[in-house]
């Protein structure tokens, strides 16, 4: 009964119609009445929150505690893997239920005054955000919804790679990307203290807002170099402390002035301070969009890992230093003399322009970087082994040339003469016995060995076997314990700069000439690798 209407006949009718649902297909005159005895899950749906525990689960603490479990024995490693898998699976289920509640309109956003595409949600200790271009507030090197969509998937794959490395002292958040009703949602656990003000967390690496200078911490940079640099072949390179280009920075400041975020005087002061920064460059290991944050639990978290490999130069316009392969292919199709369905189908696969913002997220595959590193290191070690053997042969020949010939006395010479005559007589007797046919003693010896080892056949070495032996010999010498300092330096020189061919970034020319030359060399290597 609806008590607000005072009860009575009208209230009964209203209550009945409120709880009644659609009629059945068999009997259109019969209604489905609401039954209090039946379980109605949709009426008590909490969208992922387990109310039986009394409080929402702290996903980040559960995940980090599971990763910090001991791994000294096999059973401990198995228990740790099971716990990590269970936490991530529960996190995925909770994220999916939360996404259902968001699209049903039953979970309110944290910023209801902003446009719907910019809404972010906090539900069940999970942070939900749409993978769209929310504007110029956040620091990024691309723009457009397509680029933001690809950036979300790249971030998830890089988080997975970093999770597999299992680096001690460097933590990642539980991250899941959901495609629901045509919208891509990024679901992440929460960095401890990040929602409670700036005093509860510390930015150690990178930049959070657009138009701000990069921050670097020596201890965290060392951790990144030992993990990303060694494990994923990411080079440490100098970048401008204010990496955003002047034109982009001017647009950002004007946008902030229009929205009232900064006064014109404050915007000009910040821009002049950034441009006149005495420390013009900052050493970074990783993408310049990455952020290193120290949470209130004193753990170091790494966020926004958009790439671990350089940008694919095939998707860079030729005017900006790209390979130009797509432009050439499109021109060949456009001006080809033929036609028909084949030409039309090729136009569907070859893009007319690669200047689209979507292609800024196209990067080289990590398998390509690994394969090229193995090939170059094998060639280096093989050439080093060949050079070492050549030097040893030359050295032994020089020692033989400098050795004096031994002096023989008369008795020794006579004994040698008797030995030679005895060998000649033995050879002539063997020749007469065999019917004037010379006998190969080595062949006779091999026949005796074959008779002794019946049924045993020695394999004939082929080229593949020889190559395998050479490769095993090379890679035995490339062990970390046996590598010399010069070998380690060469291996370090094979690392890639992943901050090349980036739009909206400031050039190093005029800031640091040596770093600018190194950057040009890195672009050339990335271009060669893409080809």
Short mmCIF file of C-alpha atoms in Angstrom, two decimals:
data_model
loop_
_atom_site.label_atom_id
_atom_site.label_comp_id
_atom_site.label_asym_id
_atom_site.label_seq_id
_atom_site.Cartn_x
_atom_site.Cartn_y
_atom_site.Cartn_z
CA UNK A 1 0.00 0.00 0.00
CA UNK A 2 1.12 3.53 -0.68
CA UNK A 3 0.78 5.22 2.70
CA UNK A 4 1.53 8.63 1.25
CA UNK A 5 -1.81 8.58 -0.57
CA UNK A 6 -3.71 7.82 2.61
CA UNK A 7 -4.51 4.21 1.69
CA UNK A 8 -7.88 3.23 0.31
CA UNK A 9 -8.98 1.85 -3.01
CA UNK A 10 -6.91 4.19 -5.19
CA UNK A 11 -3.76 3.46 -3.24
CA UNK A 12 -4.28 -0.29 -3.67
CA UNK A 13 -4.63 0.14 -7.42
CA UNK A 14 -1.50 2.32 -7.58
CA UNK A 15 0.49 -0.15 -5.50
CA UNK A 16 -0.63 -3.07 -7.64
CA UNK A 17 0.26 -1.31 -10.88
CA UNK A 18 3.62 -0.25 -9.43
CA UNK A 19 4.68 -3.83 -8.71
CA UNK A 20 3.06 -5.45 -11.72
CA UNK A 21 5.22 -6.20 -14.74
CA UNK A 22 4.55 -7.14 -18.35
CA UNK A 23 1.89 -9.66 -19.26
CA UNK A 24 2.85 -13.16 -20.33
CA UNK A 25 2.97 -14.22 -23.97
CA UNK A 26 0.48 -17.08 -23.46
CA UNK A 27 -2.14 -15.23 -21.47
CA UNK A 28 -2.17 -11.52 -22.13
CA UNK A 29 -4.87 -10.94 -19.55
CA UNK A 30 -2.78 -12.29 -16.66
CA UNK A 31 -0.20 -10.10 -14.90
CA UNK A 32 2.99 -11.09 -13.13
CA UNK A 33 2.30 -10.09 -9.56
CA UNK A 34 5.12 -9.09 -7.24
CA UNK A 35 5.76 -11.85 -4.71
CA UNK A 36 7.62 -10.98 -1.50
CA UNK A 37 8.60 -14.63 -1.06
CA UNK A 38 10.64 -14.67 -4.29
CA UNK A 39 14.23 -13.45 -4.40
CA UNK A 40 14.48 -10.29 -6.47
CA UNK A 41 18.19 -9.77 -6.97
CA UNK A 42 17.85 -6.66 -9.08
CA UNK A 43 16.09 -4.86 -6.19
CA UNK A 44 18.98 -5.51 -3.80
CA UNK A 45 21.86 -5.25 -6.28
CA UNK A 46 24.89 -3.48 -4.80
CA UNK A 47 26.84 -3.60 -8.10
CA UNK A 48 29.90 -5.38 -6.80
CA UNK A 49 29.93 -4.34 -3.15
CA UNK A 50 29.88 -7.30 -0.79
CA UNK A 51 27.74 -6.02 2.10
CA UNK A 52 28.31 -9.20 4.09
CA UNK A 53 31.83 -8.07 5.05
CA UNK A 54 30.60 -4.81 6.50
CA UNK A 55 33.00 -2.65 4.46
CA UNK A 56 34.22 -2.29 0.89
CA UNK A 57 37.32 -4.24 -0.05
CA UNK A 58 40.64 -2.43 -0.34
CA UNK A 59 41.74 -3.84 -3.68
CA UNK A 60 45.12 -2.15 -3.74
CA UNK A 61 46.14 -3.39 -0.30
CA UNK A 62 45.00 -6.92 -1.12
CA UNK A 63 46.98 -6.94 -4.38
CA UNK A 64 50.17 -5.48 -2.90
CA UNK A 65 50.01 -7.82 0.10
CA UNK A 66 49.61 -10.79 -2.23
CA UNK A 67 52.61 -9.70 -4.30
CA UNK A 68 54.72 -9.30 -1.15
CA UNK A 69 54.15 -12.89 -0.06
CA UNK A 70 57.36 -14.97 0.31
CA UNK A 71 58.63 -17.00 -2.66
CA UNK A 72 61.51 -18.93 -1.12
CA UNK A 73 60.00 -22.38 -1.79
CA UNK A 74 57.92 -23.88 -4.59
CA UNK A 75 54.81 -24.12 -2.42
CA UNK A 76 55.13 -20.47 -1.40
CA UNK A 77 55.37 -19.43 -5.05
CA UNK A 78 52.26 -21.46 -5.87
CA UNK A 79 50.33 -19.91 -2.96
CA UNK A 80 51.41 -16.44 -4.01
CA UNK A 81 50.34 -16.97 -7.64
CA UNK A 82 46.96 -18.30 -6.49
CA UNK A 83 46.36 -15.34 -4.23
CA UNK A 84 47.32 -12.78 -6.91
CA UNK A 85 45.07 -14.51 -9.44
CA UNK A 86 42.15 -14.60 -7.01
CA UNK A 87 42.43 -10.90 -6.16
CA UNK A 88 42.63 -9.87 -9.83
CA UNK A 89 39.69 -12.10 -10.77
CA UNK A 90 37.55 -10.67 -7.97
CA UNK A 91 38.61 -7.18 -9.06
CA UNK A 92 37.50 -7.93 -12.61
CA UNK A 93 34.09 -9.18 -11.46
CA UNK A 94 33.58 -6.13 -9.25
CA UNK A 95 34.62 -3.79 -12.10
CA UNK A 96 32.12 -5.42 -14.45
CA UNK A 97 29.28 -5.07 -11.94
CA UNK A 98 30.26 -1.46 -11.29
CA UNK A 99 30.20 -0.71 -15.04
CA UNK A 100 26.67 -2.08 -15.17
CA UNK A 101 25.62 0.29 -12.42
CA UNK A 102 27.29 3.28 -14.11
CA UNK A 103 25.54 2.75 -17.44
CA UNK A 104 22.25 2.08 -15.65
CA UNK A 105 22.54 5.55 -14.09
CA UNK A 106 22.53 4.22 -10.52
CA UNK A 107 26.04 5.41 -9.54
CA UNK A 108 26.60 9.15 -9.31
CA UNK A 109 29.82 10.70 -10.71
CA UNK A 110 32.38 12.55 -8.63
CA UNK A 111 32.21 15.58 -10.95
CA UNK A 112 28.54 15.99 -11.93
CA UNK A 113 29.02 19.62 -13.04
CA UNK A 114 31.33 18.66 -15.91
CA UNK A 115 30.25 17.18 -19.27
CA UNK A 116 29.20 13.55 -19.25
CA UNK A 117 32.21 12.41 -21.27
CA UNK A 118 34.46 13.77 -18.51
CA UNK A 119 32.65 12.07 -15.63
CA UNK A 120 34.69 9.88 -13.30
CA UNK A 121 33.24 7.48 -10.76
CA UNK A 122 34.38 5.99 -7.47
CA UNK A 123 32.52 2.85 -6.51
CA UNK A 124 33.60 -0.10 -4.37
CA UNK A 125 37.11 1.42 -4.07
CA UNK A 126 37.45 1.27 -7.87
CA UNK A 127 38.11 4.35 -9.97
CA UNK A 128 36.18 4.40 -13.27
CA UNK A 129 36.96 6.78 -16.13
CA UNK A 130 36.13 6.88 -19.83
CA UNK A 131 38.95 6.46 -22.34
CA UNK A 132 38.21 9.73 -24.15
CA UNK A 133 40.07 12.98 -24.69
CA UNK A 134 38.91 14.91 -21.65
CA UNK A 135 40.72 18.13 -22.63
CA UNK A 136 44.02 19.88 -21.94
CA UNK A 137 44.04 19.50 -18.16
CA UNK A 138 45.91 16.20 -18.03
CA UNK A 139 49.42 15.83 -19.37
CA UNK A 140 49.62 13.86 -22.62
CA UNK A 141 51.31 14.02 -26.01
CA UNK A 142 48.26 13.15 -28.12
CA UNK A 143 44.71 14.36 -28.59
CA UNK A 144 41.49 12.86 -29.89
CA UNK A 145 39.21 10.08 -28.72
CA UNK A 146 40.79 7.45 -30.96
CA UNK A 147 44.24 8.16 -29.53
CA UNK A 148 42.86 8.07 -25.99
CA UNK A 149 41.17 4.74 -26.71
CA UNK A 150 44.42 3.21 -27.94
CA UNK A 151 46.37 4.78 -25.10
CA UNK A 152 44.18 2.95 -22.58
CA UNK A 153 44.92 -0.44 -24.16
CA UNK A 154 48.65 0.37 -24.35
CA UNK A 155 48.61 1.33 -20.68
CA UNK A 156 47.00 -1.99 -19.73
CA UNK A 157 49.51 -4.04 -21.76
CA UNK A 158 52.49 -2.14 -20.31
CA UNK A 159 51.11 -2.65 -16.80
CA UNK A 160 50.90 -6.36 -17.55
CA UNK A 161 54.53 -6.43 -18.74
CA UNK A 162 55.68 -4.58 -15.63
CA UNK A 163 53.66 -6.96 -13.45
CA UNK A 164 55.43 -9.94 -15.06
CA UNK A 165 58.84 -8.43 -14.31
CA UNK A 166 57.90 -8.51 -10.61
CA UNK A 167 60.26 -5.71 -9.57
CA UNK A 168 60.83 -5.38 -5.87
CA UNK A 169 60.04 -1.89 -4.56
CA UNK A 170 58.10 -0.81 -7.68
CA UNK A 171 54.34 -1.29 -7.57
CA UNK A 172 51.53 -1.11 -10.12
CA UNK A 173 47.78 -0.72 -9.73
CA UNK A 174 45.16 -3.30 -10.59
CA UNK A 175 44.07 -2.13 -14.05
CA UNK A 176 41.30 -3.48 -16.28
CA UNK A 177 39.98 -2.05 -19.56
CA UNK A 178 36.32 -2.76 -20.31
CA UNK A 179 34.47 -2.19 -23.58
CA UNK A 180 30.82 -1.82 -22.60
CA UNK A 181 28.02 -0.55 -24.84
CA UNK A 182 30.51 1.00 -27.27
CA UNK A 183 32.39 2.91 -24.54
CA UNK A 184 35.84 1.98 -23.20
CA UNK A 185 36.13 2.23 -19.43
CA UNK A 186 39.40 2.17 -17.50
CA UNK A 187 38.98 0.58 -14.07
CA UNK A 188 41.82 0.99 -11.57
CA UNK A 189 42.46 0.51 -7.91
CA UNK A 190 43.24 3.66 -5.92
CA UNK A 191 46.66 4.93 -4.92
CA UNK A 192 46.57 5.27 -1.11
CA UNK A 193 46.14 8.90 -0.12
CA UNK A 194 45.63 10.33 -3.61
CA UNK A 195 42.02 11.33 -2.82
CA UNK A 196 42.86 12.99 0.50
CA UNK A 197 44.90 15.98 -0.62
CA UNK A 198 48.43 16.68 -1.79
CA UNK A 199 49.98 16.19 1.65
CA UNK A 200 49.14 12.48 1.76
CA UNK A 201 51.02 11.56 -1.44
CA UNK A 202 54.16 12.76 -3.22
CA UNK A 203 54.93 13.07 -6.93
CA UNK A 204 58.39 11.58 -7.52
CA UNK A 205 58.54 11.23 -11.29
CA UNK A 206 56.95 12.92 -14.30
CA UNK A 207 54.16 15.49 -14.35
CA UNK A 208 50.45 15.33 -13.57
CA UNK A 209 49.01 18.52 -15.05
CA UNK A 210 49.64 19.93 -18.49
CA UNK A 211 51.97 22.90 -18.58
CA UNK A 212 54.01 21.89 -15.53
CA UNK A 213 57.66 20.90 -15.33
CA UNK A 214 58.84 17.33 -15.04
CA UNK A 215 59.90 16.02 -11.65
CA UNK A 216 62.69 13.49 -11.20
CA UNK A 217 63.87 11.52 -8.19
CA UNK A 218 67.32 9.89 -8.19
CA UNK A 219 66.25 6.82 -6.24
CA UNK A 220 63.22 6.12 -8.41
CA UNK A 221 65.21 6.82 -11.58
CA UNK A 222 67.74 4.20 -10.49
CA UNK A 223 64.94 1.69 -9.90
CA UNK A 224 63.47 2.38 -13.34
CA UNK A 225 66.86 2.06 -15.03
CA UNK A 226 67.55 -1.26 -13.33
CA UNK A 227 64.07 -2.60 -14.21
CA UNK A 228 62.83 -1.00 -17.44
CA UNK A 229 66.32 -0.34 -18.77
CA UNK A 230 67.76 -3.81 -18.21
CA UNK A 231 64.59 -5.86 -18.63
CA UNK A 232 62.84 -3.99 -21.45
CA UNK A 233 65.79 -2.24 -23.19
CA UNK A 234 64.51 1.27 -22.42
CA UNK A 235 67.24 3.92 -22.64
CA UNK A 236 67.71 6.80 -20.20
CA UNK A 237 67.72 10.06 -22.14
CA UNK A 238 67.60 13.74 -21.40
CA UNK A 239 64.34 15.52 -22.20
CA UNK A 240 63.35 19.17 -21.74
CA UNK A 241 62.19 19.93 -18.23
CA UNK A 242 59.21 21.65 -19.82
CA UNK A 243 58.56 19.06 -22.57
CA UNK A 244 55.44 20.70 -24.02
CA UNK A 245 56.11 22.84 -27.07
CA UNK A 246 55.60 26.60 -26.96
CA UNK A 247 52.50 26.59 -29.19
CA UNK A 248 50.86 23.85 -27.15
CA UNK A 249 51.75 25.59 -23.88
CA UNK A 250 50.20 28.82 -25.13
CA UNK A 251 46.94 27.01 -25.96
CA UNK A 252 46.92 25.39 -22.50
CA UNK A 253 47.41 28.69 -20.72
CA UNK A 254 44.70 30.42 -22.75
CA UNK A 255 42.30 27.59 -21.99
CA UNK A 256 43.04 27.88 -18.28
CA UNK A 257 42.45 31.63 -18.42
CA UNK A 258 39.06 31.16 -20.10
CA UNK A 259 37.93 28.60 -17.54
CA UNK A 260 39.10 30.81 -14.66
CA UNK A 261 41.66 28.27 -13.52
CA UNK A 262 44.44 30.90 -13.68
CA UNK A 263 44.49 34.64 -13.84
CA UNK A 264 46.34 36.18 -16.82
CA UNK A 265 49.12 37.46 -14.54
CA UNK A 266 49.64 34.04 -12.92
CA UNK A 267 49.63 32.29 -16.32
CA UNK A 268 52.29 34.64 -17.72
CA UNK A 269 54.39 34.25 -14.57
CA UNK A 270 54.24 30.43 -14.71
CA UNK A 271 55.07 30.38 -18.41
CA UNK A 272 58.07 32.69 -17.95
CA UNK A 273 59.31 30.69 -14.95
CA UNK A 274 59.12 27.44 -16.89
CA UNK A 275 60.88 28.87 -19.92
CA UNK A 276 63.66 30.39 -17.79
CA UNK A 277 64.24 27.23 -15.75
CA UNK A 278 67.98 26.98 -15.09
CA UNK A 279 67.79 23.20 -15.27
CA UNK A 280 66.80 22.92 -18.92
CA UNK A 281 66.86 19.13 -19.21
CA UNK A 282 65.84 16.18 -17.04
CA UNK A 283 67.09 12.60 -17.27
CA UNK A 284 64.15 10.23 -17.78
CA UNK A 285 63.88 6.46 -18.16
CA UNK A 286 60.46 5.68 -19.60
CA UNK A 287 57.70 7.57 -21.39
CA UNK A 288 57.49 11.25 -20.53
CA UNK A 289 53.78 10.79 -19.73
CA UNK A 290 54.60 8.31 -16.94
CA UNK A 291 54.04 9.29 -13.32
CA UNK A 292 55.77 7.97 -10.22
CA UNK A 293 53.80 8.58 -7.02
CA UNK A 294 54.64 7.72 -3.43
CA UNK A 295 51.42 6.85 -1.65
CA UNK A 296 50.48 7.23 1.98
CA UNK A 297 51.50 3.59 2.52
CA UNK A 298 55.08 4.59 1.54
CA UNK A 299 54.98 2.41 -1.58
CA UNK A 300 56.10 3.71 -4.98
CA UNK A 301 53.53 3.40 -7.75
CA UNK A 302 54.09 3.78 -11.48
CA UNK A 303 51.16 5.03 -13.59
CA UNK A 304 50.36 5.96 -17.21
CA UNK A 305 52.82 3.67 -18.96
CA UNK A 306 51.72 4.28 -22.54
CA UNK A 307 54.66 2.53 -24.28
CA UNK A 308 57.87 0.59 -23.70
CA UNK A 309 59.05 0.72 -27.33
CA UNK A 310 59.64 3.62 -29.74
CA UNK A 311 56.89 4.97 -31.93
CA UNK A 312 56.58 3.15 -35.27
CA UNK A 313 58.15 5.42 -37.90
CA UNK A 314 55.90 3.89 -40.58
CA UNK A 315 53.02 5.82 -39.01
CA UNK A 316 54.98 9.09 -38.84
CA UNK A 317 54.48 11.52 -41.75
CA UNK A 318 57.38 11.76 -44.15
CA UNK A 319 57.62 15.49 -43.51
CA UNK A 320 58.25 14.78 -39.81
CA UNK A 321 60.99 12.21 -40.38
CA UNK A 322 58.95 9.06 -40.98
CA UNK A 323 59.64 6.28 -43.45
CA UNK A 324 57.01 7.43 -45.95
CA UNK A 325 56.07 3.84 -46.81
CA UNK A 326 52.33 4.42 -46.49
CA UNK A 327 52.46 7.60 -48.58
CA UNK A 328 54.33 5.77 -51.35
CA UNK A 329 51.91 2.85 -51.27
CA UNK A 330 48.91 5.16 -51.49
CA UNK A 331 50.44 7.11 -54.38
CA UNK A 332 51.14 3.87 -56.25
CA UNK A 333 47.52 2.79 -55.86
CA UNK A 334 46.21 6.23 -56.72
CA UNK A 335 48.19 6.61 -59.95
CA UNK A 336 48.27 2.98 -61.01
CA UNK A 337 47.11 2.29 -64.52
CA UNK A 338 44.98 -0.66 -63.47
CA UNK A 339 41.71 -0.57 -61.63
CA UNK A 340 38.84 -2.80 -60.74
CA UNK A 341 37.97 -4.43 -57.46
CA UNK A 342 41.59 -5.18 -56.54
CA UNK A 343 42.50 -1.50 -56.56
CA UNK A 344 39.39 -0.60 -54.59
CA UNK A 345 40.13 -3.21 -51.93
CA UNK A 346 43.72 -1.99 -51.55
CA UNK A 347 42.47 1.54 -50.91
CA UNK A 348 40.52 0.23 -47.94
CA UNK A 349 43.70 -1.07 -46.30
CA UNK A 350 46.17 1.70 -47.14
CA UNK A 351 45.51 4.95 -45.23
CA UNK A 352 45.64 8.13 -47.32
CA UNK A 353 47.17 10.12 -44.45
CA UNK A 354 49.24 9.16 -41.41
CA UNK A 355 49.02 12.59 -39.80
CA UNK A 356 45.95 11.51 -37.82
CA UNK A 357 46.27 11.71 -34.04
CA UNK A 358 45.26 8.06 -33.81
CA UNK A 359 48.60 6.93 -35.23
CA UNK A 360 50.64 8.57 -32.48
CA UNK A 361 49.88 5.47 -30.39
CA UNK A 362 51.32 3.06 -33.00
CA UNK A 363 54.54 1.64 -31.52
CA UNK A 364 57.00 -1.08 -32.46
CA UNK A 365 56.28 -4.57 -31.22
CA UNK A 366 58.41 -5.65 -28.23
CA UNK A 367 59.18 -8.96 -29.97
CA UNK A 368 60.93 -7.01 -32.72
CA UNK A 369 63.12 -5.17 -30.22
CA UNK A 370 64.01 -8.45 -28.47
CA UNK A 371 64.87 -10.23 -31.74
CA UNK A 372 67.04 -7.36 -33.01
CA UNK A 373 68.86 -7.15 -29.68
CA UNK A 374 69.63 -10.88 -29.80
CA UNK A 375 70.88 -10.67 -33.39
CA UNK A 376 73.13 -7.67 -32.77
CA UNK A 377 74.52 -9.12 -29.54
CA UNK A 378 75.21 -12.46 -31.27
CA UNK A 379 77.05 -10.73 -34.11
CA UNK A 380 79.07 -8.70 -31.63
CA UNK A 381 80.10 -11.72 -29.55
CA UNK A 382 80.86 -13.81 -32.65
CA UNK A 383 83.10 -11.09 -34.09
CA UNK A 384 84.78 -10.78 -30.72
CA UNK A 385 85.46 -14.54 -30.56
CA UNK A 386 86.80 -14.59 -34.13
CA UNK A 387 89.08 -11.66 -33.39
CA UNK A 388 90.31 -13.34 -30.21
CA UNK A 389 91.14 -16.58 -32.05
CA UNK A 390 92.92 -14.68 -34.83
CA UNK A 391 95.03 -12.85 -32.28
CA UNK A 392 95.93 -16.13 -30.55
CA UNK A 393 96.97 -17.71 -33.89
CA UNK A 394 99.12 -14.71 -34.79
CA UNK A 395 100.70 -14.77 -31.37
CA UNK A 396 101.50 -18.50 -31.57
CA UNK A 397 103.03 -18.06 -35.05
CA UNK A 398 105.20 -15.24 -33.80
CA UNK A 399 106.41 -17.39 -30.92
CA UNK A 400 107.29 -20.24 -33.30
CA UNK A 401 109.23 -17.88 -35.57
CA UNK A 402 111.30 -16.66 -32.65
CA UNK A 403 112.08 -20.15 -31.30
CA UNK A 404 115.69 -21.35 -32.15
CA UNK A 405 116.03 -24.64 -34.09
CA UNK A 406 117.36 -27.54 -31.92
CA UNK A 407 120.93 -28.77 -32.64
CA UNK A 408 121.22 -32.55 -33.32
CA UNK A 409 124.38 -34.48 -32.51
CA UNK A 410 125.80 -37.25 -34.71
CA UNK A 411 124.34 -40.10 -32.63
CA UNK A 412 120.81 -38.65 -32.75
CA UNK A 413 121.05 -38.11 -36.50
CA UNK A 414 122.15 -41.73 -37.02
CA UNK A 415 119.28 -43.02 -34.93
CA UNK A 416 116.82 -40.96 -36.95
CA UNK A 417 118.29 -42.34 -40.16
CA UNK A 418 117.81 -45.94 -38.95
CA UNK A 419 114.18 -45.17 -37.99
CA UNK A 420 113.43 -43.73 -41.44
CA UNK A 421 114.97 -46.75 -43.19
CA UNK A 422 112.94 -49.12 -41.00
CA UNK A 423 109.68 -47.27 -41.87
CA UNK A 424 110.47 -47.46 -45.60
CA UNK A 425 111.13 -51.21 -45.46
CA UNK A 426 107.88 -51.78 -43.55
CA UNK A 427 105.89 -49.77 -46.07
CA UNK A 428 107.37 -51.73 -49.03
CA UNK A 429 106.51 -55.08 -47.42
CA UNK A 430 102.90 -53.99 -46.85
CA UNK A 431 102.71 -52.88 -50.46
CA UNK A 432 103.88 -56.32 -51.75
CA UNK A 433 101.42 -58.19 -49.50
CA UNK A 434 98.44 -56.16 -50.66
CA UNK A 435 99.27 -56.75 -54.32
CA UNK A 436 101.09 -53.52 -55.04
CA UNK A 437 98.11 -51.52 -53.75
CA UNK A 438 98.95 -48.79 -51.18
CA UNK A 439 97.09 -49.23 -47.93
CA UNK A 440 95.60 -46.33 -46.01
CA UNK A 441 96.51 -46.96 -42.39
CA UNK A 442 93.96 -44.50 -41.09
CA UNK A 443 91.23 -46.37 -42.98
CA UNK A 444 92.39 -49.67 -41.48
CA UNK A 445 92.34 -48.14 -38.03
CA UNK A 446 88.81 -46.80 -38.58
CA UNK A 447 87.68 -50.27 -39.74
CA UNK A 448 89.03 -51.80 -36.56
CA UNK A 449 87.17 -49.24 -34.47
CA UNK A 450 83.96 -49.90 -36.40
CA UNK A 451 84.32 -53.66 -35.83
CA UNK A 452 84.86 -53.04 -32.16
CA UNK A 453 81.82 -50.78 -31.82
CA UNK A 454 79.25 -52.73 -33.80
CA UNK A 455 75.93 -51.02 -34.32
CA UNK A 456 77.30 -47.61 -33.31
CA UNK A 457 77.09 -44.91 -35.99
CA UNK A 458 78.53 -41.45 -35.52
CA UNK A 459 76.30 -38.64 -36.85
CA UNK A 460 77.66 -36.52 -39.63
CA UNK A 461 77.75 -32.87 -38.51
CA UNK A 462 75.71 -30.60 -40.76
CA UNK A 463 75.58 -26.82 -40.98
CA UNK A 464 72.69 -26.47 -38.52
CA UNK A 465 74.58 -28.45 -35.88
CA UNK A 466 77.64 -26.25 -36.34
CA UNK A 467 75.52 -23.10 -36.08
CA UNK A 468 73.91 -24.42 -32.89
CA UNK A 469 77.33 -25.11 -31.40
CA UNK A 470 78.54 -21.63 -32.29
CA UNK A 471 75.38 -20.06 -30.88
CA UNK A 472 75.64 -22.03 -27.64
CA UNK A 473 79.26 -20.98 -27.32
CA UNK A 474 78.35 -17.36 -27.91
CA UNK A 475 75.45 -17.27 -25.49
CA UNK A 476 77.48 -19.02 -22.82
CA UNK A 477 79.84 -16.08 -22.96
CA UNK A 478 76.96 -13.58 -22.81
CA UNK A 479 75.96 -14.64 -19.33
CA UNK A 480 75.67 -11.69 -16.97
CA UNK A 481 78.38 -13.16 -14.74
CA UNK A 482 80.89 -13.61 -17.59
CA UNK A 483 80.21 -10.36 -19.46
CA UNK A 484 83.04 -7.89 -19.35
CA UNK A 485 82.62 -4.17 -18.88
CA UNK A 486 82.94 -3.45 -22.60
CA UNK A 487 80.29 -6.09 -23.36
CA UNK A 488 77.90 -4.51 -20.87
CA UNK A 489 78.48 -1.08 -22.39
CA UNK A 490 77.73 -2.41 -25.86
CA UNK A 491 74.55 -4.08 -24.59
CA UNK A 492 73.56 -0.82 -22.94
CA UNK A 493 74.10 1.03 -26.22
CA UNK A 494 71.45 -1.19 -27.85
CA UNK A 495 68.68 0.29 -25.70
CA UNK A 496 66.02 2.37 -27.44
CA UNK A 497 64.83 5.89 -26.77
CA UNK A 498 61.04 5.60 -26.56
CA UNK A 499 60.44 9.37 -26.64
CA UNK A 500 61.09 9.92 -30.36
CA UNK A 501 58.72 11.27 -33.03
CA UNK A 502 56.38 12.69 -30.39
CA UNK A 503 54.06 15.58 -31.30
CA UNK A 504 53.58 18.68 -29.15
CA UNK A 505 57.04 18.28 -27.59
CA UNK A 506 59.88 20.78 -27.37
CA UNK A 507 63.11 20.18 -29.24
CA UNK A 508 66.44 19.82 -27.44
CA UNK A 509 68.13 22.07 -29.97
CA UNK A 510 69.58 25.04 -28.13
CA UNK A 511 69.09 23.43 -24.71
CA UNK A 512 71.67 20.66 -24.88
CA UNK A 513 73.57 20.10 -28.13
CA UNK A 514 74.94 16.71 -27.07
CA UNK A 515 71.50 15.48 -26.04
CA UNK A 516 70.05 16.84 -29.30
CA UNK A 517 72.62 14.88 -31.35
CA UNK A 518 71.85 11.75 -29.33
CA UNK A 519 68.13 12.27 -29.94
CA UNK A 520 68.70 12.50 -33.70
CA UNK A 521 70.75 9.30 -33.57
CA UNK A 522 67.94 7.58 -31.66
CA UNK A 523 65.42 8.68 -34.29
CA UNK A 524 67.66 7.21 -36.98
CA UNK A 525 67.82 3.87 -35.13
CA UNK A 526 64.04 3.81 -34.69
CA UNK A 527 63.62 4.61 -38.39
CA UNK A 528 65.99 1.78 -39.34
CA UNK A 529 64.20 -0.65 -37.04
CA UNK A 530 60.80 0.27 -38.49
CA UNK A 531 62.07 -0.46 -42.01
#
